[in-house]
Short mmCIF file of C-alpha atoms in Angstrom, two decimals:
data_model
loop_
_atom_site.label_atom_id
_atom_site.label_comp_id
_atom_site.label_asym_id
_atom_site.label_seq_id
_atom_site.Cartn_x
_atom_site.Cartn_y
_atom_site.Cartn_z
CA UNK A 1 182.77 -11.01 28.82
CA UNK A 2 185.97 -9.73 30.14
CA UNK A 3 186.39 -8.06 33.48
CA UNK A 4 187.12 -4.61 32.07
CA UNK A 5 183.85 -4.57 30.18
CA UNK A 6 181.99 -5.80 33.19
CA UNK A 7 183.56 -3.03 35.25
CA UNK A 8 182.49 -0.40 32.75
CA UNK A 9 178.98 -1.72 32.72
CA UNK A 10 178.95 -1.66 36.50
CA UNK A 11 180.20 1.90 36.55
CA UNK A 12 177.65 2.91 33.98
CA UNK A 13 174.96 1.20 35.92
CA UNK A 14 176.08 2.93 39.10
CA UNK A 15 176.12 6.29 37.32
CA UNK A 16 172.66 5.75 35.94
CA UNK A 17 171.48 4.68 39.34
CA UNK A 18 173.13 7.71 40.86
CA UNK A 19 171.46 10.00 38.32
CA UNK A 20 168.16 8.32 38.80
CA UNK A 21 168.55 8.52 42.56
CA UNK A 22 169.56 12.18 42.27
CA UNK A 23 166.61 12.86 40.09
CA UNK A 24 164.36 11.05 42.47
CA UNK A 25 165.80 13.02 45.39
CA UNK A 26 165.45 16.26 43.43
CA UNK A 27 161.86 15.47 42.65
CA UNK A 28 161.24 14.63 46.27
CA UNK A 29 162.87 17.91 47.36
CA UNK A 30 160.84 19.90 44.81
CA UNK A 31 157.65 18.29 46.07
CA UNK A 32 158.67 18.98 49.65
CA UNK A 33 159.61 22.57 48.78
CA UNK A 34 156.35 23.01 46.95
CA UNK A 35 154.49 21.62 49.94
CA UNK A 36 156.41 23.98 52.23
CA UNK A 37 155.64 26.93 49.95
CA UNK A 38 152.01 25.97 49.88
CA UNK A 39 151.99 25.66 53.64
CA UNK A 40 153.70 29.07 53.93
CA UNK A 41 151.21 30.57 51.51
CA UNK A 42 148.35 28.95 53.40
CA UNK A 43 149.80 30.22 56.67
CA UNK A 44 150.21 33.68 55.16
CA UNK A 45 146.63 33.57 53.91
CA UNK A 46 145.44 32.42 57.32
CA UNK A 47 147.53 35.14 58.95
CA UNK A 48 146.04 37.75 56.60
CA UNK A 49 142.54 36.53 57.28
CA UNK A 50 143.30 36.50 61.00
CA UNK A 51 144.67 40.05 60.77
CA UNK A 52 141.56 41.13 58.91
CA UNK A 53 139.42 39.58 61.63
CA UNK A 54 141.60 41.27 64.25
CA UNK A 55 141.24 44.62 62.46
CA UNK A 56 137.48 44.18 62.23
CA UNK A 57 137.35 43.19 65.88
CA UNK A 58 139.51 46.18 66.81
CA UNK A 59 137.25 48.51 64.81
CA UNK A 60 134.16 46.99 66.38
CA UNK A 61 135.77 47.25 69.81
CA UNK A 62 136.69 50.90 69.17
CA UNK A 63 133.13 51.64 68.04
CA UNK A 64 131.69 49.86 71.06
CA UNK A 65 134.02 51.82 73.32
CA UNK A 66 132.94 55.06 71.66
CA UNK A 67 129.31 54.06 72.04
CA UNK A 68 129.99 53.15 75.66
CA UNK A 69 131.51 56.57 76.34
CA UNK A 70 128.52 58.21 74.65
CA UNK A 71 126.15 56.15 76.77
CA UNK A 72 128.09 57.10 79.91
CA UNK A 73 127.86 60.79 78.95
CA UNK A 74 124.15 60.42 78.19
CA UNK A 75 123.59 58.65 81.48
CA UNK A 76 125.39 61.44 83.32
CA UNK A 77 123.11 63.97 81.63
CA UNK A 78 120.05 61.89 82.44
CA UNK A 79 121.11 61.57 86.06
CA UNK A 80 121.51 65.35 86.33
CA UNK A 81 118.14 65.86 84.61
CA UNK A 82 116.46 63.29 86.86
CA UNK A 83 117.94 64.95 89.95
CA UNK A 84 116.60 68.31 88.80
CA UNK A 85 113.21 66.79 88.04
CA UNK A 86 113.11 65.21 91.49
CA UNK A 87 113.61 68.67 92.99
CA UNK A 88 110.82 70.03 90.79
CA UNK A 89 108.52 67.19 91.79
CA UNK A 90 109.32 67.81 95.44
CA UNK A 91 108.39 71.47 95.05
CA UNK A 92 105.20 70.52 93.24
CA UNK A 93 104.30 68.09 95.99
CA UNK A 94 104.84 70.85 98.55
CA UNK A 95 102.60 73.17 96.51
CA UNK A 96 99.98 70.44 96.27
CA UNK A 97 99.99 70.12 100.04
CA UNK A 98 99.57 73.88 100.39
CA UNK A 99 96.68 73.83 97.91
CA UNK A 100 95.07 70.95 99.77
CA UNK A 101 95.36 72.90 103.01
CA UNK A 102 93.90 75.98 101.32
CA UNK A 103 91.04 73.95 99.88
CA UNK A 104 90.37 72.59 103.34
CA UNK A 105 89.95 76.17 104.58
CA UNK A 106 87.63 77.31 101.76
CA UNK A 107 84.47 76.59 103.70
CA UNK A 108 85.83 78.46 106.70
CA UNK A 109 86.82 81.41 104.49
CA UNK A 110 83.39 81.44 102.84
CA UNK A 111 81.75 81.56 106.24
CA UNK A 112 83.90 84.57 107.15
CA UNK A 113 83.77 86.48 103.84
CA UNK A 114 80.01 86.96 103.80
CA UNK A 115 79.85 88.71 107.20
CA UNK A 116 82.85 90.78 106.12
CA UNK A 117 81.11 91.99 102.97
CA UNK A 118 77.93 92.78 104.92
CA UNK A 119 79.99 94.85 107.36
CA UNK A 120 81.68 96.65 104.48
CA UNK A 121 78.32 97.55 102.94
CA UNK A 122 76.94 98.73 106.28
CA UNK A 123 80.05 100.84 106.95
CA UNK A 124 79.86 102.34 103.48
CA UNK A 125 76.23 103.33 104.03
CA UNK A 126 77.06 104.97 107.36
CA UNK A 127 79.99 106.80 105.77
CA UNK A 128 77.83 108.21 102.96
CA UNK A 129 75.20 109.43 105.40
CA UNK A 130 77.87 111.18 107.50
CA UNK A 131 79.81 112.49 104.49
CA UNK A 132 79.34 115.70 102.51
CA UNK A 133 75.83 115.29 100.97
CA UNK A 134 76.77 115.42 97.29
CA UNK A 135 74.85 113.07 95.01
CA UNK A 136 73.59 111.33 98.13
CA UNK A 137 70.67 109.56 96.52
CA UNK A 138 72.87 108.14 93.77
CA UNK A 139 75.42 106.90 96.28
CA UNK A 140 72.79 105.36 98.58
CA UNK A 141 71.19 103.66 95.58
CA UNK A 142 74.57 102.06 94.89
CA UNK A 143 74.62 100.71 98.45
CA UNK A 144 71.08 99.35 98.01
CA UNK A 145 72.18 97.56 94.83
CA UNK A 146 75.01 95.96 96.83
CA UNK A 147 72.50 94.62 99.30
CA UNK A 148 70.47 93.18 96.41
CA UNK A 149 73.60 91.46 95.09
CA UNK A 150 74.23 89.89 98.49
CA UNK A 151 70.70 88.46 98.49
CA UNK A 152 70.89 87.13 94.93
CA UNK A 153 71.66 83.35 94.99
CA UNK A 154 72.85 83.48 91.36
CA UNK A 155 75.78 85.76 92.21
CA UNK A 156 79.00 84.09 93.37
CA UNK A 157 80.99 85.29 96.35
CA UNK A 158 83.92 86.50 94.20
CA UNK A 159 81.52 88.59 92.09
CA UNK A 160 79.90 90.00 95.23
CA UNK A 161 83.26 90.96 96.62
CA UNK A 162 84.21 92.58 93.32
CA UNK A 163 81.16 94.86 93.20
CA UNK A 164 81.66 95.83 96.85
CA UNK A 165 85.24 96.85 96.09
CA UNK A 166 84.05 98.76 93.02
CA UNK A 167 81.69 100.76 95.25
CA UNK A 168 84.56 101.58 97.60
CA UNK A 169 86.70 102.56 94.61
CA UNK A 170 83.98 104.93 93.37
CA UNK A 171 83.80 106.62 96.78
CA UNK A 172 87.58 107.00 96.77
CA UNK A 173 87.50 108.69 93.36
CA UNK A 174 85.13 111.37 94.64
CA UNK A 175 87.93 112.72 96.79
CA UNK A 176 90.15 113.16 93.72
CA UNK A 177 87.75 114.82 91.29
CA UNK A 178 85.71 117.96 90.63
CA UNK A 179 82.07 117.74 89.56
CA UNK A 180 79.13 120.06 88.94
CA UNK A 181 75.51 119.05 88.53
CA UNK A 182 71.99 120.37 88.87
CA UNK A 183 69.69 119.21 91.69
CA UNK A 184 67.18 120.53 94.23
CA UNK A 185 67.59 121.77 97.77
CA UNK A 186 65.36 120.62 100.62
CA UNK A 187 63.11 123.59 99.87
CA UNK A 188 62.63 122.27 96.30
CA UNK A 189 64.62 125.03 94.64
CA UNK A 190 66.67 123.91 91.67
CA UNK A 191 70.28 125.05 91.97
CA UNK A 192 73.72 124.28 90.56
CA UNK A 193 76.01 122.27 92.85
CA UNK A 194 79.77 122.03 92.54
CA UNK A 195 82.05 119.68 94.49
CA UNK A 196 85.81 120.08 94.86
CA UNK A 197 87.01 116.71 96.04
CA UNK A 198 85.70 116.37 99.56
CA UNK A 199 87.13 119.67 100.80
CA UNK A 200 84.53 122.00 99.29
CA UNK A 201 80.86 121.67 98.37
CA UNK A 202 78.89 124.67 97.11
CA UNK A 203 75.66 125.64 95.40
CA UNK A 204 74.48 128.67 93.51
CA UNK A 205 70.99 129.62 92.43
CA UNK A 206 70.23 129.89 88.74
CA UNK A 207 70.14 133.69 88.88
CA UNK A 208 73.53 133.74 90.64
CA UNK A 209 72.22 135.85 93.50
CA UNK A 210 72.65 133.25 96.21
CA UNK A 211 75.70 131.10 96.91
CA UNK A 212 76.40 128.84 99.87
CA UNK A 213 79.00 126.38 101.18
CA UNK A 214 78.40 123.16 103.12
CA UNK A 215 79.52 123.37 106.73
CA UNK A 216 80.71 119.94 107.90
CA UNK A 217 80.61 120.73 111.61
CA UNK A 218 77.01 121.91 111.68
CA UNK A 219 75.83 119.79 108.79
CA UNK A 220 74.06 122.80 107.21
CA UNK A 221 74.51 125.26 104.39
CA UNK A 222 76.23 128.57 105.14
CA UNK A 223 75.43 131.41 102.77
CA UNK A 224 78.44 133.17 101.25
CA UNK A 225 79.06 136.85 100.76
CA UNK A 226 78.47 138.36 97.33
CA UNK A 227 82.24 138.46 96.72
CA UNK A 228 82.18 134.66 96.28
CA UNK A 229 79.39 134.68 93.70
CA UNK A 230 81.76 134.95 90.76
CA UNK A 231 84.32 132.38 92.07
CA UNK A 232 81.52 129.85 92.67
CA UNK A 233 80.12 130.52 89.21
CA UNK A 234 83.58 130.10 87.65
CA UNK A 235 84.14 126.90 89.60
CA UNK A 236 80.87 125.50 88.26
CA UNK A 237 81.86 126.35 84.69
CA UNK A 238 85.34 124.82 85.12
CA UNK A 239 83.87 121.61 86.58
CA UNK A 240 81.61 121.37 83.52
CA UNK A 241 84.65 121.89 81.26
CA UNK A 242 83.10 125.07 79.85
CA UNK A 243 86.24 127.09 80.61
CA UNK A 244 89.84 126.07 81.35
CA UNK A 245 90.76 125.43 84.96
CA UNK A 246 92.20 128.41 86.75
CA UNK A 247 92.82 129.62 90.27
CA UNK A 248 89.74 130.70 92.21
CA UNK A 249 89.37 131.83 95.79
CA UNK A 250 86.71 129.93 97.70
CA UNK A 251 86.16 129.48 101.42
CA UNK A 252 87.45 126.09 102.59
CA UNK A 253 86.58 124.71 106.00
CA UNK A 254 89.72 123.83 107.90
CA UNK A 255 89.92 120.29 109.28
CA UNK A 256 88.81 120.02 112.86
CA UNK A 257 91.77 119.59 115.20
CA UNK A 258 92.00 116.62 117.56
#
């Protein structure tokens, strides 16, 4: 084989080798590029997943922070409520101490209230006996019933005190009312009595011929002149609601000066 042919074969061989080498290098580069792309894609995927985890963590953190602020606000409200409740409890404890002290004095009060009520009943009886003698028996019977209540073991002290006060209230009402009724004098004569508060107390016989007024100073009846017969009669009828109330002229005993 001549040299020229050998040279051409060598060149051809070199070219083929160069092509094959280029192809091999190209394939190697493609594989490397593909590996790089895959790595980039994997990195991008990892980055996306990481970002998703970050976003979730951020959302969870934001929610936790919101919950934390809510808890702080709730705690502040609870602290204010607890402080107010502590003040209430302190007041209640003070009231409890007062009640305990009051309970401790109940026995002492009970020992004092009974003598007080007995004095009130005794004073009321003396007052009725010294007062204008209207409906005296009825009023003295009320006092006697009070004494029975005091002796009854089945009646509590509050109930006893209530009935005593009711008796005093009834006596007070006599001074603010007008009343007429039929009863007998000491001489057994049946007459009509009329009371005007506690300032005037009169009687008139059934035939209207005799009228009298109670004299507080002497404690006796003073007969009235005939001119007062009609006013006394009218006063009796007004007290019984038989005629409308009107002005009448009756003798009134002036209060005794000091």
